[in-house]
PDB file of C-alpha atoms in Angstrom:
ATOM      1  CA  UNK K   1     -93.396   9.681-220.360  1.00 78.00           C
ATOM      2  CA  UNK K   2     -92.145   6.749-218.539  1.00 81.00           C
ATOM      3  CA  UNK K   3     -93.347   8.245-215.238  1.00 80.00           C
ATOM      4  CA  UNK K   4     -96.030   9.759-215.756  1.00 91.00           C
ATOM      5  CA  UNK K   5     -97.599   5.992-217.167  1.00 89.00           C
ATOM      6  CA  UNK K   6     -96.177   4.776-213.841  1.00 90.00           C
ATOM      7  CA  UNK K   7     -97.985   7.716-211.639  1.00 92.00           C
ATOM      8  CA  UNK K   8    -101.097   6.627-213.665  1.00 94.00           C
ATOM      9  CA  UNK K   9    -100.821   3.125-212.980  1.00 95.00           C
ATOM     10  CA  UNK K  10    -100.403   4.124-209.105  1.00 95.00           C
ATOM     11  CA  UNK K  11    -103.286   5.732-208.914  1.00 95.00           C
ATOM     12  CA  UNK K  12    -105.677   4.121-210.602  1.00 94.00           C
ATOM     13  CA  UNK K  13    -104.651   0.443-208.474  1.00 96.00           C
ATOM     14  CA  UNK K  14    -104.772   2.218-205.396  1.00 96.00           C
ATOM     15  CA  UNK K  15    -108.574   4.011-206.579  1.00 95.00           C
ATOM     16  CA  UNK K  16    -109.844   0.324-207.520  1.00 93.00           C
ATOM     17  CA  UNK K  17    -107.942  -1.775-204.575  1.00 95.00           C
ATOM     18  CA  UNK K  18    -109.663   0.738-202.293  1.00 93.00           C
ATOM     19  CA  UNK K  19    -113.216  -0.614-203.307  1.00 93.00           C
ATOM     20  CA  UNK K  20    -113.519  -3.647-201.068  1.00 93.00           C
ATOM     21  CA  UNK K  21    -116.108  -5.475-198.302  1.00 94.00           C
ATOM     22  CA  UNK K  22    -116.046  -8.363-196.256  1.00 94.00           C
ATOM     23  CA  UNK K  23    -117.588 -10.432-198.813  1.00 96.00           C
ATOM     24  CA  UNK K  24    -115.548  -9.911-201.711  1.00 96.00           C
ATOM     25  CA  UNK K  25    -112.587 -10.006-199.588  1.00 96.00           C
ATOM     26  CA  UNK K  26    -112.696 -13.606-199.051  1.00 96.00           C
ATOM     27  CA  UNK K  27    -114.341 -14.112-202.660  1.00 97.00           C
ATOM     28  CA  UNK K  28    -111.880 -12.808-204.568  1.00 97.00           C
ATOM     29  CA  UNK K  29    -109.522 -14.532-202.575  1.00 97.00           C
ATOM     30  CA  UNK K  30    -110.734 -18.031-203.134  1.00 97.00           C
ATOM     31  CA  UNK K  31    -112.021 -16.917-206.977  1.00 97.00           C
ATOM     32  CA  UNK K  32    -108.011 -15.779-207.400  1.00 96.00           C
ATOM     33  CA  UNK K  33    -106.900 -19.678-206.437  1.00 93.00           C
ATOM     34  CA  UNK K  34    -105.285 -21.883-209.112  1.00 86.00           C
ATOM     35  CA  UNK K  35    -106.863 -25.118-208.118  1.00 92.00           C
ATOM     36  CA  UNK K  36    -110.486 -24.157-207.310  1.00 96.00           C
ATOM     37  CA  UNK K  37    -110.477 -23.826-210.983  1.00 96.00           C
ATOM     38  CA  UNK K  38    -109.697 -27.547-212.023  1.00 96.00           C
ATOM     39  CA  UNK K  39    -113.249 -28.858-212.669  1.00 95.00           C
ATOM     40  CA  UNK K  40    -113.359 -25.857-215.059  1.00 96.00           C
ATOM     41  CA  UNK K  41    -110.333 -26.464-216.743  1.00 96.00           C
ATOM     42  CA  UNK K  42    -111.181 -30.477-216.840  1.00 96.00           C
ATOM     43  CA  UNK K  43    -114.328 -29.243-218.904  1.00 96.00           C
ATOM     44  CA  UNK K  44    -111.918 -28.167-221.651  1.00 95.00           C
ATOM     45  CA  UNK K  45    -110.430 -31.663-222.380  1.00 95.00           C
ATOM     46  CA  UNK K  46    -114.139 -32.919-221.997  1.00 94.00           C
ATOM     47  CA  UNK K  47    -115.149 -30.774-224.946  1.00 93.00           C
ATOM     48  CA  UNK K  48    -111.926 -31.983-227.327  1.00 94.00           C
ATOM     49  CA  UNK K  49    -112.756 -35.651-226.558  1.00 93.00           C
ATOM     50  CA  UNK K  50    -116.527 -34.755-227.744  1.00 90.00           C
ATOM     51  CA  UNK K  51    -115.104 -32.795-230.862  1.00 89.00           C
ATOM     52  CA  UNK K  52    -112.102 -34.779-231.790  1.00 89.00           C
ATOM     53  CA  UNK K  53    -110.402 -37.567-232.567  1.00 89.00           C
ATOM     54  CA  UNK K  54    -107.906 -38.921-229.903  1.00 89.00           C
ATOM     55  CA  UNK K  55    -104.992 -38.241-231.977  1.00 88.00           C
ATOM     56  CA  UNK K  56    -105.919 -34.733-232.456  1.00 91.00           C
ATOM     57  CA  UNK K  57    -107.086 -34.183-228.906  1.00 94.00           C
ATOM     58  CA  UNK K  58    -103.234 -35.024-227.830  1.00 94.00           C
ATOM     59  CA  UNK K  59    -102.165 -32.176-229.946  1.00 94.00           C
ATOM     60  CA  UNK K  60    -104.352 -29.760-228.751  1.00 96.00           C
ATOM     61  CA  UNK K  61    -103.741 -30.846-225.566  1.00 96.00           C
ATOM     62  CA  UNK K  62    -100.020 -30.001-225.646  1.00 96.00           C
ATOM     63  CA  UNK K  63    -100.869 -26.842-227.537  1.00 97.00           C
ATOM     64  CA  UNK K  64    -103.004 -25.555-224.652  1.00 97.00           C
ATOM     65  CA  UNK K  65     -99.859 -27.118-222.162  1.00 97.00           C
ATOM     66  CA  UNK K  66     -97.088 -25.438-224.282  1.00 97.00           C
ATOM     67  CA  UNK K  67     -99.370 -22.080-224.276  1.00 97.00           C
ATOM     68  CA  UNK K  68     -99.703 -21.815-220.503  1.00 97.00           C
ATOM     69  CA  UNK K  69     -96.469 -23.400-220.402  1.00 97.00           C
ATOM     70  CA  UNK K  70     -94.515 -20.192-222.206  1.00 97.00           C
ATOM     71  CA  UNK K  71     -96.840 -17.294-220.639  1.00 97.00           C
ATOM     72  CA  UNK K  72     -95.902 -18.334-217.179  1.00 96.00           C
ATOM     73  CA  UNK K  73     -92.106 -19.219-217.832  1.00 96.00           C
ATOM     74  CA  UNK K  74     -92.203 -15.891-219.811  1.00 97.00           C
ATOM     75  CA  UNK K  75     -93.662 -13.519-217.518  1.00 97.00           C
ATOM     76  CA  UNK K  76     -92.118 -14.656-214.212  1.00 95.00           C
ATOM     77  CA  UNK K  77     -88.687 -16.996-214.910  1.00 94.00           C
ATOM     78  CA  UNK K  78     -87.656 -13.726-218.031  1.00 95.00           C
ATOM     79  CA  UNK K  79     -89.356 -10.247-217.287  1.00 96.00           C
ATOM     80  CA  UNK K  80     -90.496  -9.991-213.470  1.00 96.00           C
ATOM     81  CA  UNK K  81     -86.030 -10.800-212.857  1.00 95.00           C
ATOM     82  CA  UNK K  82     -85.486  -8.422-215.384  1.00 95.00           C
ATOM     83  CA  UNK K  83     -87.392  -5.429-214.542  1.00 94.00           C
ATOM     84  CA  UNK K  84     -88.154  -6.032-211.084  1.00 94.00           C
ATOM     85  CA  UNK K  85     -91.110  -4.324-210.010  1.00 96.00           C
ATOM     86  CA  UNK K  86     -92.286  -4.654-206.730  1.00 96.00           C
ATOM     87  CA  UNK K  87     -96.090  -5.862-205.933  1.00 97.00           C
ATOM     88  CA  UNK K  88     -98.288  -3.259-204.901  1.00 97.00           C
ATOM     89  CA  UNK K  89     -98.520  -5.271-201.843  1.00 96.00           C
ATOM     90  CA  UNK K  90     -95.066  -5.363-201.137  1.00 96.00           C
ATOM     91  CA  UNK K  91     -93.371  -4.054-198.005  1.00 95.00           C
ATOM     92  CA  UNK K  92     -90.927  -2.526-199.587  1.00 95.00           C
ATOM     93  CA  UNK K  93     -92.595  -0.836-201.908  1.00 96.00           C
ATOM     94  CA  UNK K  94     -93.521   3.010-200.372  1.00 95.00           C
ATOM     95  CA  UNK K  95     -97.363   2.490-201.468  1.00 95.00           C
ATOM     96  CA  UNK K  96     -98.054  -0.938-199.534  1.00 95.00           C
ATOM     97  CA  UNK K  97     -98.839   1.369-196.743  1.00 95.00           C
ATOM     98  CA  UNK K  98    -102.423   1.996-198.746  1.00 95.00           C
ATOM     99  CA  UNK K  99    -102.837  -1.189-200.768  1.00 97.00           C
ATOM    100  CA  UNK K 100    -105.860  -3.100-199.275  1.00 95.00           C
ATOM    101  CA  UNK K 101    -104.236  -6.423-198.328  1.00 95.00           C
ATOM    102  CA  UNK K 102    -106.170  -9.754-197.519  1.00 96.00           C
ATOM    103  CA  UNK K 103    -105.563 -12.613-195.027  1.00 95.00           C
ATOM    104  CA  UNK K 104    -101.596 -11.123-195.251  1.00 94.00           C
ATOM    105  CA  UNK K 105    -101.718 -12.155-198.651  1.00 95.00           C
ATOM    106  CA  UNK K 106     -99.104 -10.188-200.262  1.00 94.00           C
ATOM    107  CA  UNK K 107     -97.933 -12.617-203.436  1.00 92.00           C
ATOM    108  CA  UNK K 108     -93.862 -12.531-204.534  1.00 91.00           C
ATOM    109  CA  UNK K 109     -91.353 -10.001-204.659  1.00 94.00           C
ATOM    110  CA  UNK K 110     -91.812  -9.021-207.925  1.00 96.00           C
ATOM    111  CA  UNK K 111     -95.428  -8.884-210.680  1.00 95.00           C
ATOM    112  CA  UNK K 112     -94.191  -6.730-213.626  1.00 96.00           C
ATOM    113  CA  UNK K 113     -96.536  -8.986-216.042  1.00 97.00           C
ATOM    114  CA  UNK K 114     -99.276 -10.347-214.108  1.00 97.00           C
ATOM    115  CA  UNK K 115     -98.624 -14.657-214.885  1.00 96.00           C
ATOM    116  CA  UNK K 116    -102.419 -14.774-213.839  1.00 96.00           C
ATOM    117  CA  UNK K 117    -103.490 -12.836-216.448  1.00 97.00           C
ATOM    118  CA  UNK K 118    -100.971 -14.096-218.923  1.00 98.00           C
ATOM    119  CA  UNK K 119    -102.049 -17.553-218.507  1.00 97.00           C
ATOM    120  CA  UNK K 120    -105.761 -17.060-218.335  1.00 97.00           C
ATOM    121  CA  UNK K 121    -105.812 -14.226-221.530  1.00 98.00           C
ATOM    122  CA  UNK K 122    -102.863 -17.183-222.722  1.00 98.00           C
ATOM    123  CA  UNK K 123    -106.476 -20.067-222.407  1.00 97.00           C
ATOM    124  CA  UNK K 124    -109.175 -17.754-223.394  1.00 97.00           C
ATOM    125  CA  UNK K 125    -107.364 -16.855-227.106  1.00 97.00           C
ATOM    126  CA  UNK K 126    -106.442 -20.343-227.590  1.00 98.00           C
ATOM    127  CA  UNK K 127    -110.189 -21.759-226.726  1.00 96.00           C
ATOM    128  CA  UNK K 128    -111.881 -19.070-228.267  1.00 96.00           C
ATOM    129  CA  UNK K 129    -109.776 -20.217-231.482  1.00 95.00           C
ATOM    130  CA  UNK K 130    -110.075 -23.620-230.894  1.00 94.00           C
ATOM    131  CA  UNK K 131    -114.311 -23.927-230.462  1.00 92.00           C
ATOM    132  CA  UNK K 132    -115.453 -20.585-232.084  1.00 87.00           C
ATOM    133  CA  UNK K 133    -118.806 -20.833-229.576  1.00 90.00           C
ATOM    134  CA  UNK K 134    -120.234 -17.400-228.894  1.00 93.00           C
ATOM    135  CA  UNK K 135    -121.751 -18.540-225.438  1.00 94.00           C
ATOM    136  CA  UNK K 136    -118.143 -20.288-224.512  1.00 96.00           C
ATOM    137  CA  UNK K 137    -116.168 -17.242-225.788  1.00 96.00           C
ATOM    138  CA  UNK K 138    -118.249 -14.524-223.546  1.00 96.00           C
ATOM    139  CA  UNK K 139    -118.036 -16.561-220.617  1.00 97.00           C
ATOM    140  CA  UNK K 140    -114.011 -17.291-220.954  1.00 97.00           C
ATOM    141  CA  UNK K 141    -113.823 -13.361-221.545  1.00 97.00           C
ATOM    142  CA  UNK K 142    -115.319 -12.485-218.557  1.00 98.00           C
ATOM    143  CA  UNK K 143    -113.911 -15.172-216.257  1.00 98.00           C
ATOM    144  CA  UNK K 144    -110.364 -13.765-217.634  1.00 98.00           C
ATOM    145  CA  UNK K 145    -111.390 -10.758-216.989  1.00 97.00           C
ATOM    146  CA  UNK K 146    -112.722 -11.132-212.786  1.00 97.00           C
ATOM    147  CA  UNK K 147    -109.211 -13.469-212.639  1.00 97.00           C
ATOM    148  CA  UNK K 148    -107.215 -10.561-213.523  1.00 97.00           C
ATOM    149  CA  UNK K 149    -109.794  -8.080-211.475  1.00 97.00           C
ATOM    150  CA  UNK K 150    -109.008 -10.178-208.664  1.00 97.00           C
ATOM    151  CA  UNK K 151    -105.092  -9.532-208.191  1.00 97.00           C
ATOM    152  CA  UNK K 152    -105.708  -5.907-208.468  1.00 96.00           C
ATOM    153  CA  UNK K 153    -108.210  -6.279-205.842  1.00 97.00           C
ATOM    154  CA  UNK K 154    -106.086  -8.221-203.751  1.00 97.00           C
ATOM    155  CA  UNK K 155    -103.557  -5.459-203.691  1.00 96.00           C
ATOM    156  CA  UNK K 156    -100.586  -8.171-205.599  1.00 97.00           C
ATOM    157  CA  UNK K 157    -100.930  -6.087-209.060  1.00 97.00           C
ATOM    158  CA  UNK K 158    -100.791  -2.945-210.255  1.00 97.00           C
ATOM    159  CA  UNK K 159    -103.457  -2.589-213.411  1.00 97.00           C
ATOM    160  CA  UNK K 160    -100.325  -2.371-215.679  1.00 96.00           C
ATOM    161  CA  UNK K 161     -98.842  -6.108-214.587  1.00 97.00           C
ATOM    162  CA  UNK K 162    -102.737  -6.960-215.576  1.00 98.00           C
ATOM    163  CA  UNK K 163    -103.182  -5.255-218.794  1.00 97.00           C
ATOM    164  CA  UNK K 164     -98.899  -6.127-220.297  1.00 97.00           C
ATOM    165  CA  UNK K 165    -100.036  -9.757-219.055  1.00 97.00           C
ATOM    166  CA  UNK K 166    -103.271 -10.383-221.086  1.00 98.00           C
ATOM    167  CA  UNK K 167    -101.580  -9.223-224.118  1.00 98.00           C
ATOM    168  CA  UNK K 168     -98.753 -11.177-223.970  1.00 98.00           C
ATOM    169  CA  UNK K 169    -101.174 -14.200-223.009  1.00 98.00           C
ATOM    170  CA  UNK K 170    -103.352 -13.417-225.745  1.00 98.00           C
ATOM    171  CA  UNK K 171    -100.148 -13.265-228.218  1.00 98.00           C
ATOM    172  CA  UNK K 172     -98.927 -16.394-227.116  1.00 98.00           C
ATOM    173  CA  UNK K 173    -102.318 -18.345-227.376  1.00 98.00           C
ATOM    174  CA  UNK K 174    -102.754 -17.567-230.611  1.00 97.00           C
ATOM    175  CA  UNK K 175     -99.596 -18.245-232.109  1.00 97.00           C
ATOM    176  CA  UNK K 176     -99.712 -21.567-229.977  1.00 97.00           C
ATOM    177  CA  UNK K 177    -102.826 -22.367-231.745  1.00 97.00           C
ATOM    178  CA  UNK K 178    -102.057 -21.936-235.188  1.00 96.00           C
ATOM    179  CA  UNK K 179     -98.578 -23.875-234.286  1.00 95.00           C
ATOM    180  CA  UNK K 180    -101.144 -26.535-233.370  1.00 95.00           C
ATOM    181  CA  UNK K 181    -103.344 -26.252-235.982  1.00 92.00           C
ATOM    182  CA  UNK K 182    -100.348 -26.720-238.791  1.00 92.00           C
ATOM    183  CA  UNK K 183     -99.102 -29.770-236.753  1.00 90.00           C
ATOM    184  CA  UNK K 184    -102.379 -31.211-237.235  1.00 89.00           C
ATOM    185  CA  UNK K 185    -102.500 -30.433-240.715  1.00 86.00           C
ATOM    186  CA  UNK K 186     -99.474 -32.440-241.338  1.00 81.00           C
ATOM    187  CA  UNK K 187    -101.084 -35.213-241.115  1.00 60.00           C
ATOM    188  CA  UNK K 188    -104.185 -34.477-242.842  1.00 51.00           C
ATOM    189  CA  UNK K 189    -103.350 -36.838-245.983  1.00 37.00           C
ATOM    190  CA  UNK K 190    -102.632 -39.687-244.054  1.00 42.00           C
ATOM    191  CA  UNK K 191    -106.373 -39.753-242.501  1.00 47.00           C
ATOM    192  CA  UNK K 192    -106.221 -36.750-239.820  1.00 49.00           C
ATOM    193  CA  UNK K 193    -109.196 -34.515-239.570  1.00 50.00           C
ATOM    194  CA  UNK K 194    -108.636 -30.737-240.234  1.00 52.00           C
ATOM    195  CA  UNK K 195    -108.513 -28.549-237.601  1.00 48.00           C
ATOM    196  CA  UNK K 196    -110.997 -25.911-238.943  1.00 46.00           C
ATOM    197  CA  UNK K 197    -113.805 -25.667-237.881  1.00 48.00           C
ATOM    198  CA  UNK K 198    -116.590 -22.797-239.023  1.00 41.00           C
ATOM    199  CA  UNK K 199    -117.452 -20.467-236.795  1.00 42.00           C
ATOM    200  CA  UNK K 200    -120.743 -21.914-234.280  1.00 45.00           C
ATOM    201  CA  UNK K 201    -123.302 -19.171-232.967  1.00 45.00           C
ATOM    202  CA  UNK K 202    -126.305 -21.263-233.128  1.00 50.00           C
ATOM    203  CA  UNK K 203    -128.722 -22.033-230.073  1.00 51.00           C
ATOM    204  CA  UNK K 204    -129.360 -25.566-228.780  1.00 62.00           C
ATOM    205  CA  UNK K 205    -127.141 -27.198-226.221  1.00 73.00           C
ATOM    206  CA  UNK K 206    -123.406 -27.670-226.984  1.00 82.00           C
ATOM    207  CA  UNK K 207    -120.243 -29.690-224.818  1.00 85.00           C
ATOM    208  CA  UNK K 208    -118.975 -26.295-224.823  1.00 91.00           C
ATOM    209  CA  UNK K 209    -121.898 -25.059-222.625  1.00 93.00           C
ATOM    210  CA  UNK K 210    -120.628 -27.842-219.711  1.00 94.00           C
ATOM    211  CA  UNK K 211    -117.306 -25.316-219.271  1.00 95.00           C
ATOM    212  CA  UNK K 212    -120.222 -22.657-218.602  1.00 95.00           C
ATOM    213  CA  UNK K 213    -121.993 -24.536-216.483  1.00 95.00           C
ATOM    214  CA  UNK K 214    -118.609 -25.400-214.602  1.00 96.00           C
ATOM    215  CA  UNK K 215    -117.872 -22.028-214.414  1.00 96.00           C
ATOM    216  CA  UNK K 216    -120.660 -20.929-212.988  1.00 96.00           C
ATOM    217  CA  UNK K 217    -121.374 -23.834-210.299  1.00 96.00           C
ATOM    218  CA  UNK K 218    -117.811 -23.010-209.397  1.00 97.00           C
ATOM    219  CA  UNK K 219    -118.509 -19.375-208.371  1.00 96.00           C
ATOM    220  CA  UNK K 220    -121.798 -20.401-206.839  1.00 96.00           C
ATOM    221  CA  UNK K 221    -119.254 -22.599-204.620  1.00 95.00           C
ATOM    222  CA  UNK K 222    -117.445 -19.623-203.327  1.00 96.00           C
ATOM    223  CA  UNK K 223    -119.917 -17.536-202.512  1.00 96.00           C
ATOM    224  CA  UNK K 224    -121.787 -19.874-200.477  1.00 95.00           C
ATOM    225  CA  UNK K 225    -117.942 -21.307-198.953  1.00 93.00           C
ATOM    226  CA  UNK K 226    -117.461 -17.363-197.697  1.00 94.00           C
ATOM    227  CA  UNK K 227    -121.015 -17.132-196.523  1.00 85.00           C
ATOM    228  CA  UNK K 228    -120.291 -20.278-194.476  1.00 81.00           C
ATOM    229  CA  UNK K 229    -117.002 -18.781-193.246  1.00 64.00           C
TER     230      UNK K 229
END
């Protein structure tokens, strides 16, 4: 059984890794980066200051910190040792002679779970939780999703490390938000505010909607970087 979900996984990350162009070479590089994302991610503490009282922002803060915190200490200082699965990418492994690989980029030894999809399926359950905005909780979805997209397309992932990570980043962010939430309720009699909020699908212009905006000025960014280039 064991095998056969391992010949599966093979074959479908070599089918989608084999899908690639000049363009989205170099895009999915840059979209894959860490710090490209920052003004994004700065967004996020925007909309808690908007929403929140100092005092409660600080907790959230460290929820969302103790969230990405355990996904990535999780995934890559507990399992990846563990099981040791070579990347895709890998030259070790027997397949990296088919795996599309850009700019030499061939990530660590090991990527049995995915960190970036831990981490960003780890933000996008804790968010979602956190500001309940229909617009905001598509658009975290789908970045998570093109994040994840991106190692596989990169060749660093098979679709397994992607799909183990973004549940065990999704399982993390929610129990790290309702660890939050009962911290903050704690305090609740001594002049807190309570950390529910009802669930917001109305139209109109929200703080959440600057994290879209963000986003999207952000990818607008790359492409026109890799044009350039």
């Amino acid at each position: 059984m064991i095998d056969t979900l391992i010949e599966i996984d093979t074959k479908v990350t070599l089918f989608v890794n084999s899908f690639h162009s000049e363009f989205f070479d170099q895009f999915m590089y840059l979209y894959s980066g860490r710090f490209i994302w920052i003004p994004m991610y700065a967004t996020i503490l925007y909309i808690l200051l908007k929403k929140y009282k100092p005092k409660s922002v600080v907790v959230w803060v460290l929820g969302i910190a103790l969230t990405i915190l355990i996904t990535d200490q999780f995934c890559a200082s507990f399992m990846r040792p563990m099981l040791e699965r070579l990347r895709p990418a890998h030259l070790d492994n027997p397949i990296s002679q088919f795996i599309h690989v850009v700019n030499d980029y061939r990530g660590g030894n090991f990527g049995f779970p995915s960190c970036h999809a831990a981490n960003s399926f780890a933000l996008v359950a804790f968010s979602s939780m956190l500001f309940k905005k229909c617009r905001f909780v598509c658009f975290i979805i789908l970045w998570a999703i093109i994040n994840s997209y991106s190692r596989l397309y990169l060749g660093v992932h098979y679709l397994g490390d992607l799909l183990v990570g973004a549940v065990i980043g999704t399982f993390v962010g929610i129990s790290c938000y309702y660890i939050s939430k009962y911290a903050l309720s704690l305090r609740i009699v001594n002049g807190g505010e309570s950390p529910w909020r009802q669930r917001e699908c109305k139209s109109g212009f929200d703080a959440t909607d600057v994290t879209i905006i963000a986003g999207i000025l952000t990818v607008l960014y790359i492409a026109i970087r890799v044009e350039i280039l």
